[in-house]
Amino acid sequence: MTALSALTPPTTADLPPLPEALARLAFASSSSGEPRERVVRLLEGSRVASALLFLVNNAYRNIPMRLSNLKIASAYLGVEEIARQTRGLLAVEALCEGNEQAWKLYLRRGTALGLIAAQLCRRFEPALDPRELWPTALLIDLGQLFREQRLPEVAAALRREQALSGCSLRQAEEVLGLRSHGEVGAEICARWKLGDEARLACLHHQGCEPGAGTMLQRDRRRMLMVADRLLQLALRTSATKLQDELSREVVELLGLPNDKQLPYLLARAEQPLRTAVRI
C-alpha cells in the first residue's frame, strides 16, 4: 500500500458521521403533525434553501410559475419531494464545511450535469422523468468532493498525474493505487442514508455494478454517465487522447451508429453550462 492509498478511507467507519442537518431533516419530514412547516423552518434563510429554489425552478419544466420561496415550493411540490431534493444539498454542504467556493463549484457542476441529463432523457429516453435525475446528479461526485475537502494532498497528487499522463481521474487513481472516488462516494451515500440509487450511481459512474437496480434506474444512471462525458467534453479541459475516449463512450452508451450527432449534443450542452453558472 502506498502512502497515498493509506490516506484513503478503507471502510465506512473512517468516513464522516451522519451530519446533524441530515438527521434533523429526516426527523422534520417524517414526523407526524405539520412536517411541511418544520422543513420550511429548518431550511429557511440558508444557502441550501437558495440552492434548492434555483434547482427546482430550473429542473421542473411544467411549473406554471416561478417558485419564489420555500413555503410556495413545499406547498406545490410536497414535503416529500422537497426533502428528497434537499438531502443531496445538505450532504454537499456538510462536506464543503463552510468553503463557499467549493460549494458553488460543486453545485454548478451538479446542476449542469442534471440539466444535460434531462436534455438527453427527452431525446433518447422519453419514458424517464428528468426530475428523478436531480438528487443523484448532485451526489455521483461526492467521493471526489470528499477527497478535495478532506484529503487535499491526495487530490493534488491525482491532478498532477492527470496533467502528466492526460488520463481520466479513474485511471490516475489506478496508477497511484487509490480506491476510486466512486467507491468512496458510494460508502458515504450508504453511511449517510442518501438512498440506494445514489449509492449505485456512484459505482456505475466508475463502471462497477452497472446491472444493479431496475431497468429505469439503470437507464437513469446511463443518462447521467453520458451527461458526465458530454460535460467533460464541453468544458474542454481534457487531453486530446481522453477526449477521444470520452467521445467513444458517448457514442457507445447512446447506441449511436457513429459520432455525427456529437457536435449537436455538445452544442446543446452549452445552455446548461450557462444556466449553472448563475447558481
mmCIF file with all atom_site columns, N, CA and C in Angstrom, residues 166-238:
data_model
loop_
_atom_site.group_PDB
_atom_site.id
_atom_site.type_symbol
_atom_site.label_atom_id
_atom_site.label_alt_id
_atom_site.label_comp_id
_atom_site.label_asym_id
_atom_site.label_entity_id
_atom_site.label_seq_id
_atom_site.pdbx_PDB_ins_code
_atom_site.Cartn_x
_atom_site.Cartn_y
_atom_site.Cartn_z
_atom_site.occupancy
_atom_site.B_iso_or_equiv
_atom_site.pdbx_formal_charge
_atom_site.auth_seq_id
_atom_site.auth_comp_id
_atom_site.auth_asym_id
_atom_site.auth_atom_id
_atom_site.pdbx_PDB_model_num
ATOM 1   N N  . GLY A 1 166 ? -2.341  12.795 -19.105 1.00 0.00 ? 166 GLY A N  1
ATOM 2   C CA . GLY A 1 166 ? -3.512  13.049 -19.956 1.00 0.00 ? 166 GLY A CA 1
ATOM 3   C C  . GLY A 1 166 ? -4.576  11.981 -19.790 1.00 0.00 ? 166 GLY A C  1
ATOM 4   N N  . CYS A 1 167 ? -4.697  11.465 -18.561 1.00 0.00 ? 167 CYS A N  1
ATOM 5   C CA . CYS A 1 167 ? -5.617  10.352 -18.321 1.00 0.00 ? 167 CYS A CA 1
ATOM 6   C C  . CYS A 1 167 ? -6.846  10.814 -17.554 1.00 0.00 ? 167 CYS A C  1
ATOM 7   N N  . SER A 1 168 ? -7.798  9.922  -17.395 1.00 0.00 ? 168 SER A N  1
ATOM 8   C CA . SER A 1 168 ? -9.003  10.215 -16.626 1.00 0.00 ? 168 SER A CA 1
ATOM 9   C C  . SER A 1 168 ? -8.698  10.140 -15.138 1.00 0.00 ? 168 SER A C  1
ATOM 10  N N  . LEU A 1 169 ? -9.621  10.639 -14.326 1.00 0.00 ? 169 LEU A N  1
ATOM 11  C CA . LEU A 1 169 ? -9.448  10.571 -12.877 1.00 0.00 ? 169 LEU A CA 1
ATOM 12  C C  . LEU A 1 169 ? -9.351  9.123  -12.411 1.00 0.00 ? 169 LEU A C  1
ATOM 13  N N  . ARG A 1 170 ? -10.213 8.250  -12.941 1.00 0.00 ? 170 ARG A N  1
ATOM 14  C CA . ARG A 1 170 ? -10.175 6.846  -12.532 1.00 0.00 ? 170 ARG A CA 1
ATOM 15  C C  . ARG A 1 170 ? -8.840  6.202  -12.900 1.00 0.00 ? 170 ARG A C  1
ATOM 16  N N  . GLN A 1 171 ? -8.315  6.519  -14.077 1.00 0.00 ? 171 GLN A N  1
ATOM 17  C CA . GLN A 1 171 ? -7.020  5.963  -14.472 1.00 0.00 ? 171 GLN A CA 1
ATOM 18  C C  . GLN A 1 171 ? -5.906  6.466  -13.553 1.00 0.00 ? 171 GLN A C  1
ATOM 19  N N  . ALA A 1 172 ? -5.980  7.745  -13.168 1.00 0.00 ? 172 ALA A N  1
ATOM 20  C CA . ALA A 1 172 ? -4.989  8.299  -12.236 1.00 0.00 ? 172 ALA A CA 1
ATOM 21  C C  . ALA A 1 172 ? -5.071  7.606  -10.882 1.00 0.00 ? 172 ALA A C  1
ATOM 22  N N  . GLU A 1 173 ? -6.287  7.308  -10.436 1.00 0.00 ? 173 GLU A N  1
ATOM 23  C CA . GLU A 1 173 ? -6.459  6.592  -9.165  1.00 0.00 ? 173 GLU A CA 1
ATOM 24  C C  . GLU A 1 173 ? -5.809  5.217  -9.241  1.00 0.00 ? 173 GLU A C  1
ATOM 25  N N  . GLU A 1 174 ? -5.960  4.542  -10.356 1.00 0.00 ? 174 GLU A N  1
ATOM 26  C CA . GLU A 1 174 ? -5.369  3.210  -10.516 1.00 0.00 ? 174 GLU A CA 1
ATOM 27  C C  . GLU A 1 174 ? -3.846  3.291  -10.526 1.00 0.00 ? 174 GLU A C  1
ATOM 28  N N  . VAL A 1 175 ? -3.299  4.292  -11.202 1.00 0.00 ? 175 VAL A N  1
ATOM 29  C CA . VAL A 1 175 ? -1.845  4.451  -11.254 1.00 0.00 ? 175 VAL A CA 1
ATOM 30  C C  . VAL A 1 175 ? -1.276  4.662  -9.857  1.00 0.00 ? 175 VAL A C  1
ATOM 31  N N  . LEU A 1 176 ? -1.979  5.444  -9.031  1.00 0.00 ? 176 LEU A N  1
ATOM 32  C CA . LEU A 1 176 ? -1.492  5.770  -7.692  1.00 0.00 ? 176 LEU A CA 1
ATOM 33  C C  . LEU A 1 176 ? -1.935  4.751  -6.637  1.00 0.00 ? 176 LEU A C  1
ATOM 34  N N  . GLY A 1 177 ? -2.621  3.704  -7.065  1.00 0.00 ? 177 GLY A N  1
ATOM 35  C CA . GLY A 1 177 ? -3.034  2.674  -6.125  1.00 0.00 ? 177 GLY A CA 1
ATOM 36  C C  . GLY A 1 177 ? -4.124  3.097  -5.172  1.00 0.00 ? 177 GLY A C  1
ATOM 37  N N  . LEU A 1 178 ? -5.005  3.995  -5.619  1.00 0.00 ? 178 LEU A N  1
ATOM 38  C CA . LEU A 1 178 ? -6.074  4.511  -4.773  1.00 0.00 ? 178 LEU A CA 1
ATOM 39  C C  . LEU A 1 178 ? -7.413  3.862  -5.098  1.00 0.00 ? 178 LEU A C  1
ATOM 40  N N  . ARG A 1 179 ? -8.279  3.800  -4.117  1.00 0.00 ? 179 ARG A N  1
ATOM 41  C CA . ARG A 1 179 ? -9.648  3.393  -4.380  1.00 0.00 ? 179 ARG A CA 1
ATOM 42  C C  . ARG A 1 179 ? -10.313 4.468  -5.227  1.00 0.00 ? 179 ARG A C  1
ATOM 43  N N  . SER A 1 180 ? -11.310 4.079  -5.998  1.00 0.00 ? 180 SER A N  1
ATOM 44  C CA . SER A 1 180 ? -11.983 5.052  -6.855  1.00 0.00 ? 180 SER A CA 1
ATOM 45  C C  . SER A 1 180 ? -12.839 5.990  -6.024  1.00 0.00 ? 180 SER A C  1
ATOM 46  N N  . HIS A 1 181 ? -12.994 7.214  -6.529  1.00 0.00 ? 181 HIS A N  1
ATOM 47  C CA . HIS A 1 181 ? -13.866 8.160  -5.817  1.00 0.00 ? 181 HIS A CA 1
ATOM 48  C C  . HIS A 1 181 ? -15.312 7.685  -5.870  1.00 0.00 ? 181 HIS A C  1
ATOM 49  N N  . GLY A 1 182 ? -15.635 6.844  -6.865  1.00 0.00 ? 182 GLY A N  1
ATOM 50  C CA . GLY A 1 182 ? -16.971 6.271  -6.915  1.00 0.00 ? 182 GLY A CA 1
ATOM 51  C C  . GLY A 1 182 ? -17.239 5.358  -5.729  1.00 0.00 ? 182 GLY A C  1
ATOM 52  N N  . GLU A 1 183 ? -16.258 4.551  -5.360  1.00 0.00 ? 183 GLU A N  1
ATOM 53  C CA . GLU A 1 183 ? -16.413 3.666  -4.194  1.00 0.00 ? 183 GLU A CA 1
ATOM 54  C C  . GLU A 1 183 ? -16.547 4.472  -2.910  1.00 0.00 ? 183 GLU A C  1
ATOM 55  N N  . VAL A 1 184 ? -15.718 5.509  -2.778  1.00 0.00 ? 184 VAL A N  1
ATOM 56  C CA . VAL A 1 184 ? -15.790 6.353  -1.583  1.00 0.00 ? 184 VAL A CA 1
ATOM 57  C C  . VAL A 1 184 ? -17.150 7.047  -1.512  1.00 0.00 ? 184 VAL A C  1
ATOM 58  N N  . GLY A 1 185 ? -17.604 7.577  -2.657  1.00 0.00 ? 185 GLY A N  1
ATOM 59  C CA . GLY A 1 185 ? -18.912 8.233  -2.698  1.00 0.00 ? 185 GLY A CA 1
ATOM 60  C C  . GLY A 1 185 ? -20.035 7.273  -2.347  1.00 0.00 ? 185 GLY A C  1
ATOM 61  N N  . ALA A 1 186 ? -19.944 6.029  -2.835  1.00 0.00 ? 186 ALA A N  1
ATOM 62  C CA . ALA A 1 186 ? -20.971 5.028  -2.538  1.00 0.00 ? 186 ALA A CA 1
ATOM 63  C C  . ALA A 1 186 ? -21.024 4.731  -1.042  1.00 0.00 ? 186 ALA A C  1
ATOM 64  N N  . GLU A 1 187 ? -19.862 4.695  -0.390  1.00 0.00 ? 187 GLU A N  1
ATOM 65  C CA . GLU A 1 187 ? -19.837 4.441  1.045   1.00 0.00 ? 187 GLU A CA 1
ATOM 66  C C  . GLU A 1 187 ? -20.424 5.607  1.829   1.00 0.00 ? 187 GLU A C  1
ATOM 67  N N  . ILE A 1 188 ? -20.158 6.830  1.365   1.00 0.00 ? 188 ILE A N  1
ATOM 68  C CA . ILE A 1 188 ? -20.765 7.994  2.026   1.00 0.00 ? 188 ILE A CA 1
ATOM 69  C C  . ILE A 1 188 ? -22.283 7.941  1.873   1.00 0.00 ? 188 ILE A C  1
ATOM 70  N N  . CYS A 1 189 ? -22.764 7.617  0.668   1.00 0.00 ? 189 CYS A N  1
ATOM 71  C CA . CYS A 1 189 ? -24.214 7.516  0.438   1.00 0.00 ? 189 CYS A CA 1
ATOM 72  C C  . CYS A 1 189 ? -24.841 6.482  1.365   1.00 0.00 ? 189 CYS A C  1
ATOM 73  N N  . ALA A 1 190 ? -24.155 5.351  1.557   1.00 0.00 ? 190 ALA A N  1
ATOM 74  C CA . ALA A 1 190 ? -24.685 4.314  2.436   1.00 0.00 ? 190 ALA A CA 1
ATOM 75  C C  . ALA A 1 190 ? -24.676 4.766  3.889   1.00 0.00 ? 190 ALA A C  1
ATOM 76  N N  . ARG A 1 191 ? -23.581 5.365  4.306   1.00 0.00 ? 191 ARG A N  1
ATOM 77  C CA . ARG A 1 191 ? -23.452 5.781  5.710   1.00 0.00 ? 191 ARG A CA 1
ATOM 78  C C  . ARG A 1 191 ? -24.412 6.912  6.051   1.00 0.00 ? 191 ARG A C  1
ATOM 79  N N  . TRP A 1 192 ? -24.633 7.813  5.109   1.00 0.00 ? 192 TRP A N  1
ATOM 80  C CA . TRP A 1 192 ? -25.488 8.973  5.372   1.00 0.00 ? 192 TRP A CA 1
ATOM 81  C C  . TRP A 1 192 ? -26.936 8.744  4.943   1.00 0.00 ? 192 TRP A C  1
ATOM 82  N N  . LYS A 1 193 ? -27.251 7.503  4.553   1.00 0.00 ? 193 LYS A N  1
ATOM 83  C CA . LYS A 1 193 ? -28.631 7.132  4.190   1.00 0.00 ? 193 LYS A CA 1
ATOM 84  C C  . LYS A 1 193 ? -29.186 8.041  3.076   1.00 0.00 ? 193 LYS A C  1
ATOM 85  N N  . LEU A 1 194 ? -28.396 8.199  2.024   1.00 0.00 ? 194 LEU A N  1
ATOM 86  C CA . LEU A 1 194 ? -28.788 9.049  0.902   1.00 0.00 ? 194 LEU A CA 1
ATOM 87  C C  . LEU A 1 194 ? -29.521 8.276  -0.190  1.00 0.00 ? 194 LEU A C  1
ATOM 88  N N  . GLY A 1 195 ? -29.745 7.018  0.016   1.00 0.00 ? 195 GLY A N  1
ATOM 89  C CA . GLY A 1 195 ? -30.535 6.234  -0.937  1.00 0.00 ? 195 GLY A CA 1
ATOM 90  C C  . GLY A 1 195 ? -29.689 5.255  -1.735  1.00 0.00 ? 195 GLY A C  1
ATOM 91  N N  . ASP A 1 196 ? -30.282 4.113  -2.023  1.00 0.00 ? 196 ASP A N  1
ATOM 92  C CA . ASP A 1 196 ? -29.556 3.077  -2.747  1.00 0.00 ? 196 ASP A CA 1
ATOM 93  C C  . ASP A 1 196 ? -29.290 3.475  -4.192  1.00 0.00 ? 196 ASP A C  1
ATOM 94  N N  . GLU A 1 197 ? -30.196 4.269  -4.786  1.00 0.00 ? 197 GLU A N  1
ATOM 95  C CA . GLU A 1 197 ? -29.977 4.675  -6.176  1.00 0.00 ? 197 GLU A CA 1
ATOM 96  C C  . GLU A 1 197 ? -28.738 5.560  -6.297  1.00 0.00 ? 197 GLU A C  1
ATOM 97  N N  . ALA A 1 198 ? -28.560 6.464  -5.326  1.00 0.00 ? 198 ALA A N  1
ATOM 98  C CA . ALA A 1 198 ? -27.365 7.312  -5.339  1.00 0.00 ? 198 ALA A CA 1
ATOM 99  C C  . ALA A 1 198 ? -26.103 6.476  -5.134  1.00 0.00 ? 198 ALA A C  1
ATOM 100 N N  . ARG A 1 199 ? -26.171 5.503  -4.231  1.00 0.00 ? 199 ARG A N  1
ATOM 101 C CA . ARG A 1 199 ? -25.012 4.638  -3.984  1.00 0.00 ? 199 ARG A CA 1
ATOM 102 C C  . ARG A 1 199 ? -24.626 3.876  -5.250  1.00 0.00 ? 199 ARG A C  1
ATOM 103 N N  . LEU A 1 200 ? -25.628 3.283  -5.908  1.00 0.00 ? 200 LEU A N  1
ATOM 104 C CA . LEU A 1 200 ? -25.351 2.530  -7.130  1.00 0.00 ? 200 LEU A CA 1
ATOM 105 C C  . LEU A 1 200 ? -24.859 3.439  -8.252  1.00 0.00 ? 200 LEU A C  1
ATOM 106 N N  . ALA A 1 201 ? -25.382 4.678  -8.298  1.00 0.00 ? 201 ALA A N  1
ATOM 107 C CA . ALA A 1 201 ? -24.948 5.617  -9.341  1.00 0.00 ? 201 ALA A CA 1
ATOM 108 C C  . ALA A 1 201 ? -23.481 5.968  -9.186  1.00 0.00 ? 201 ALA A C  1
ATOM 109 N N  . CYS A 1 202 ? -23.020 6.134  -7.942  1.00 0.00 ? 202 CYS A N  1
ATOM 110 C CA . CYS A 1 202 ? -21.595 6.408  -7.714  1.00 0.00 ? 202 CYS A CA 1
ATOM 111 C C  . CYS A 1 202 ? -20.736 5.268  -8.257  1.00 0.00 ? 202 CYS A C  1
ATOM 112 N N  . LEU A 1 203 ? -21.187 4.033  -8.019  1.00 0.00 ? 203 LEU A N  1
ATOM 113 C CA . LEU A 1 203 ? -20.436 2.880  -8.501  1.00 0.00 ? 203 LEU A CA 1
ATOM 114 C C  . LEU A 1 203 ? -20.538 2.738  -10.022 1.00 0.00 ? 203 LEU A C  1
ATOM 115 N N  . HIS A 1 204 ? -21.749 2.913  -10.562 1.00 0.00 ? 204 HIS A N  1
ATOM 116 C CA . HIS A 1 204 ? -21.965 2.807  -12.007 1.00 0.00 ? 204 HIS A CA 1
ATOM 117 C C  . HIS A 1 204 ? -21.128 3.840  -12.747 1.00 0.00 ? 204 HIS A C  1
ATOM 118 N N  . HIS A 1 205 ? -20.982 4.999  -12.136 1.00 0.00 ? 205 HIS A N  1
ATOM 119 C CA . HIS A 1 205 ? -20.187 6.081  -12.713 1.00 0.00 ? 205 HIS A CA 1
ATOM 120 C C  . HIS A 1 205 ? -18.767 5.617  -13.021 1.00 0.00 ? 205 HIS A C  1
ATOM 121 N N  . GLN A 1 206 ? -18.292 4.645  -12.245 1.00 0.00 ? 206 GLN A N  1
ATOM 122 C CA . GLN A 1 206 ? -16.940 4.126  -12.418 1.00 0.00 ? 206 GLN A CA 1
ATOM 123 C C  . GLN A 1 206 ? -16.921 2.760  -13.104 1.00 0.00 ? 206 GLN A C  1
ATOM 124 N N  . GLY A 1 207 ? -18.088 2.330  -13.635 1.00 0.00 ? 207 GLY A N  1
ATOM 125 C CA . GLY A 1 207 ? -18.140 1.070  -14.340 1.00 0.00 ? 207 GLY A CA 1
ATOM 126 C C  . GLY A 1 207 ? -18.373 -0.137 -13.463 1.00 0.00 ? 207 GLY A C  1
ATOM 127 N N  . CYS A 1 208 ? -18.687 0.083  -12.165 1.00 0.00 ? 208 CYS A N  1
ATOM 128 C CA . CYS A 1 208 ? -18.963 -1.027 -11.263 1.00 0.00 ? 208 CYS A CA 1
ATOM 129 C C  . CYS A 1 208 ? -20.469 -1.230 -11.144 1.00 0.00 ? 208 CYS A C  1
ATOM 130 N N  . GLU A 1 209 ? -20.887 -2.457 -10.972 1.00 0.00 ? 209 GLU A N  1
ATOM 131 C CA . GLU A 1 209 ? -22.297 -2.805 -10.750 1.00 0.00 ? 209 GLU A CA 1
ATOM 132 C C  . GLU A 1 209 ? -23.259 -2.158 -11.752 1.00 0.00 ? 209 GLU A C  1
ATOM 133 N N  . PRO A 1 210 ? -22.955 -2.158 -13.048 1.00 0.00 ? 210 PRO A N  1
ATOM 134 C CA . PRO A 1 210 ? -23.849 -1.491 -13.996 1.00 0.00 ? 210 PRO A CA 1
ATOM 135 C C  . PRO A 1 210 ? -25.211 -2.160 -14.134 1.00 0.00 ? 210 PRO A C  1
ATOM 136 N N  . GLY A 1 211 ? -25.303 -3.444 -13.758 1.00 0.00 ? 211 GLY A N  1
ATOM 137 C CA . GLY A 1 211 ? -26.564 -4.154 -13.950 1.00 0.00 ? 211 GLY A CA 1
ATOM 138 C C  . GLY A 1 211 ? -27.492 -4.113 -12.755 1.00 0.00 ? 211 GLY A C  1
ATOM 139 N N  . ALA A 1 212 ? -27.087 -3.484 -11.655 1.00 0.00 ? 212 ALA A N  1
ATOM 140 C CA . ALA A 1 212 ? -27.901 -3.494 -10.442 1.00 0.00 ? 212 ALA A CA 1
ATOM 141 C C  . ALA A 1 212 ? -29.091 -2.549 -10.568 1.00 0.00 ? 212 ALA A C  1
ATOM 142 N N  . GLY A 1 213 ? -30.176 -2.868 -9.857  1.00 0.00 ? 213 GLY A N  1
ATOM 143 C CA . GLY A 1 213 ? -31.346 -1.993 -9.852  1.00 0.00 ? 213 GLY A CA 1
ATOM 144 C C  . GLY A 1 213 ? -32.333 -2.332 -10.959 1.00 0.00 ? 213 GLY A C  1
ATOM 145 N N  . THR A 1 214 ? -33.411 -1.545 -11.014 1.00 0.00 ? 214 THR A N  1
ATOM 146 C CA . THR A 1 214 ? -34.434 -1.743 -12.038 1.00 0.00 ? 214 THR A CA 1
ATOM 147 C C  . THR A 1 214 ? -33.952 -1.201 -13.382 1.00 0.00 ? 214 THR A C  1
ATOM 148 N N  . MET A 1 215 ? -34.698 -1.515 -14.434 1.00 0.00 ? 215 MET A N  1
ATOM 149 C CA . MET A 1 215 ? -34.337 -1.010 -15.758 1.00 0.00 ? 215 MET A CA 1
ATOM 150 C C  . MET A 1 215 ? -34.380 0.520  -15.791 1.00 0.00 ? 215 MET A C  1
ATOM 151 N N  . LEU A 1 216 ? -35.400 1.118  -15.146 1.00 0.00 ? 216 LEU A N  1
ATOM 152 C CA . LEU A 1 216 ? -35.488 2.572  -15.110 1.00 0.00 ? 216 LEU A CA 1
ATOM 153 C C  . LEU A 1 216 ? -34.292 3.179  -14.390 1.00 0.00 ? 216 LEU A C  1
ATOM 154 N N  . GLN A 1 217 ? -33.884 2.567  -13.287 1.00 0.00 ? 217 GLN A N  1
ATOM 155 C CA . GLN A 1 217 ? -32.718 3.067  -12.562 1.00 0.00 ? 217 GLN A CA 1
ATOM 156 C C  . GLN A 1 217 ? -31.458 2.954  -13.406 1.00 0.00 ? 217 GLN A C  1
ATOM 157 N N  . ARG A 1 218 ? -31.320 1.837  -14.104 1.00 0.00 ? 218 ARG A N  1
ATOM 158 C CA . ARG A 1 218 ? -30.138 1.664  -14.964 1.00 0.00 ? 218 ARG A CA 1
ATOM 159 C C  . ARG A 1 218 ? -30.132 2.684  -16.087 1.00 0.00 ? 218 ARG A C  1
ATOM 160 N N  . ASP A 1 219 ? -31.315 2.969  -16.673 1.00 0.00 ? 219 ASP A N  1
ATOM 161 C CA . ASP A 1 219 ? -31.388 3.965  -17.740 1.00 0.00 ? 219 ASP A CA 1
ATOM 162 C C  . ASP A 1 219 ? -31.063 5.365  -17.213 1.00 0.00 ? 219 ASP A C  1
ATOM 163 N N  . ARG A 1 220 ? -31.533 5.680  -15.994 1.00 0.00 ? 220 ARG A N  1
ATOM 164 C CA . ARG A 1 220 ? -31.202 6.991  -15.419 1.00 0.00 ? 220 ARG A CA 1
ATOM 165 C C  . ARG A 1 220 ? -29.700 7.116  -15.192 1.00 0.00 ? 220 ARG A C  1
ATOM 166 N N  . ARG A 1 221 ? -29.091 6.049  -14.686 1.00 0.00 ? 221 ARG A N  1
ATOM 167 C CA . ARG A 1 221 ? -27.646 6.092  -14.460 1.00 0.00 ? 221 ARG A CA 1
ATOM 168 C C  . ARG A 1 221 ? -26.881 6.229  -15.774 1.00 0.00 ? 221 ARG A C  1
ATOM 169 N N  . ARG A 1 222 ? -27.386 5.570  -16.815 1.00 0.00 ? 222 ARG A N  1
ATOM 170 C CA . ARG A 1 222 ? -26.724 5.672  -18.122 1.00 0.00 ? 222 ARG A CA 1
ATOM 171 C C  . ARG A 1 222 ? -26.806 7.100  -18.658 1.00 0.00 ? 222 ARG A C  1
ATOM 172 N N  . MET A 1 223 ? -27.963 7.749  -18.500 1.00 0.00 ? 223 MET A N  1
ATOM 173 C CA . MET A 1 223 ? -28.098 9.126  -18.954 1.00 0.00 ? 223 MET A CA 1
ATOM 174 C C  . MET A 1 223 ? -27.158 10.059 -18.183 1.00 0.00 ? 223 MET A C  1
ATOM 175 N N  . LEU A 1 224 ? -26.996 9.808  -16.888 1.00 0.00 ? 224 LEU A N  1
ATOM 176 C CA . LEU A 1 224 ? -26.078 10.624 -16.087 1.00 0.00 ? 224 LEU A CA 1
ATOM 177 C C  . LEU A 1 224 ? -24.628 10.390 -16.502 1.00 0.00 ? 224 LEU A C  1
ATOM 178 N N  . MET A 1 225 ? -24.306 9.153  -16.852 1.00 0.00 ? 225 MET A N  1
ATOM 179 C CA . MET A 1 225 ? -22.944 8.864  -17.295 1.00 0.00 ? 225 MET A CA 1
ATOM 180 C C  . MET A 1 225 ? -22.646 9.557  -18.624 1.00 0.00 ? 225 MET A C  1
ATOM 181 N N  . VAL A 1 226 ? -23.609 9.515  -19.547 1.00 0.00 ? 226 VAL A N  1
ATOM 182 C CA . VAL A 1 226 ? -23.430 10.222 -20.820 1.00 0.00 ? 226 VAL A CA 1
ATOM 183 C C  . VAL A 1 226 ? -23.310 11.723 -20.571 1.00 0.00 ? 226 VAL A C  1
ATOM 184 N N  . ALA A 1 227 ? -24.149 12.262 -19.682 1.00 0.00 ? 227 ALA A N  1
ATOM 185 C CA . ALA A 1 227 ? -24.103 13.693 -19.367 1.00 0.00 ? 227 ALA A CA 1
ATOM 186 C C  . ALA A 1 227 ? -22.740 14.078 -18.803 1.00 0.00 ? 227 ALA A C  1
ATOM 187 N N  . ASP A 1 228 ? -22.179 13.220 -17.956 1.00 0.00 ? 228 ASP A N  1
ATOM 188 C CA . ASP A 1 228 ? -20.854 13.491 -17.391 1.00 0.00 ? 228 ASP A CA 1
ATOM 189 C C  . ASP A 1 228 ? -19.801 13.559 -18.488 1.00 0.00 ? 228 ASP A C  1
ATOM 190 N N  . ARG A 1 229 ? -19.861 12.621 -19.430 1.00 0.00 ? 229 ARG A N  1
ATOM 191 C CA . ARG A 1 229 ? -18.867 12.622 -20.523 1.00 0.00 ? 229 ARG A CA 1
ATOM 192 C C  . ARG A 1 229 ? -19.040 13.853 -21.416 1.00 0.00 ? 229 ARG A C  1
ATOM 193 N N  . LEU A 1 230 ? -20.283 14.227 -21.703 1.00 0.00 ? 230 LEU A N  1
ATOM 194 C CA . LEU A 1 230 ? -20.527 15.426 -22.514 1.00 0.00 ? 230 LEU A CA 1
ATOM 195 C C  . LEU A 1 230 ? -20.064 16.679 -21.782 1.00 0.00 ? 230 LEU A C  1
ATOM 196 N N  . LEU A 1 231 ? -20.269 16.708 -20.473 1.00 0.00 ? 231 LEU A N  1
ATOM 197 C CA . LEU A 1 231 ? -19.832 17.871 -19.696 1.00 0.00 ? 231 LEU A CA 1
ATOM 198 C C  . LEU A 1 231 ? -18.319 18.011 -19.741 1.00 0.00 ? 231 LEU A C  1
ATOM 199 N N  . GLN A 1 232 ? -17.606 16.900 -19.596 1.00 0.00 ? 232 GLN A N  1
ATOM 200 C CA . GLN A 1 232 ? -16.143 16.953 -19.683 1.00 0.00 ? 232 GLN A CA 1
ATOM 201 C C  . GLN A 1 232 ? -15.697 17.438 -21.061 1.00 0.00 ? 232 GLN A C  1
ATOM 202 N N  . LEU A 1 233 ? -16.377 16.967 -22.105 1.00 0.00 ? 233 LEU A N  1
ATOM 203 C CA . LEU A 1 233 ? -16.031 17.399 -23.458 1.00 0.00 ? 233 LEU A CA 1
ATOM 204 C C  . LEU A 1 233 ? -16.345 18.873 -23.666 1.00 0.00 ? 233 LEU A C  1
ATOM 205 N N  . ALA A 1 234 ? -17.491 19.328 -23.140 1.00 0.00 ? 234 ALA A N  1
ATOM 206 C CA . ALA A 1 234 ? -17.895 20.724 -23.321 1.00 0.00 ? 234 ALA A CA 1
ATOM 207 C C  . ALA A 1 234 ? -16.966 21.678 -22.585 1.00 0.00 ? 234 ALA A C  1
ATOM 208 N N  . LEU A 1 235 ? -16.430 21.252 -21.447 1.00 0.00 ? 235 LEU A N  1
ATOM 209 C CA . LEU A 1 235 ? -15.520 22.114 -20.684 1.00 0.00 ? 235 LEU A CA 1
ATOM 210 C C  . LEU A 1 235 ? -14.137 22.218 -21.319 1.00 0.00 ? 235 LEU A C  1
ATOM 211 N N  . ARG A 1 236 ? -13.834 21.265 -22.213 1.00 0.00 ? 236 ARG A N  1
ATOM 212 C CA . ARG A 1 236 ? -12.578 21.292 -22.990 1.00 0.00 ? 236 ARG A CA 1
ATOM 213 C C  . ARG A 1 236 ? -11.332 21.359 -22.092 1.00 0.00 ? 236 ARG A C  1
ATOM 214 N N  . THR A 1 237 ? -11.373 20.639 -20.982 1.00 0.00 ? 237 THR A N  1
ATOM 215 C CA . THR A 1 237 ? -10.221 20.641 -20.070 1.00 0.00 ? 237 THR A CA 1
ATOM 216 C C  . THR A 1 237 ? -9.426  19.347 -20.139 1.00 0.00 ? 237 THR A C  1
ATOM 217 N N  . SER A 1 238 ? -9.881  18.393 -20.952 1.00 0.00 ? 238 SER A N  1
ATOM 218 C CA . SER A 1 238 ? -9.220  17.084 -21.013 1.00 0.00 ? 238 SER A CA 1
ATOM 219 C C  . SER A 1 238 ? -8.181  17.050 -22.127 1.00 0.00 ? 238 SER A C  1
#
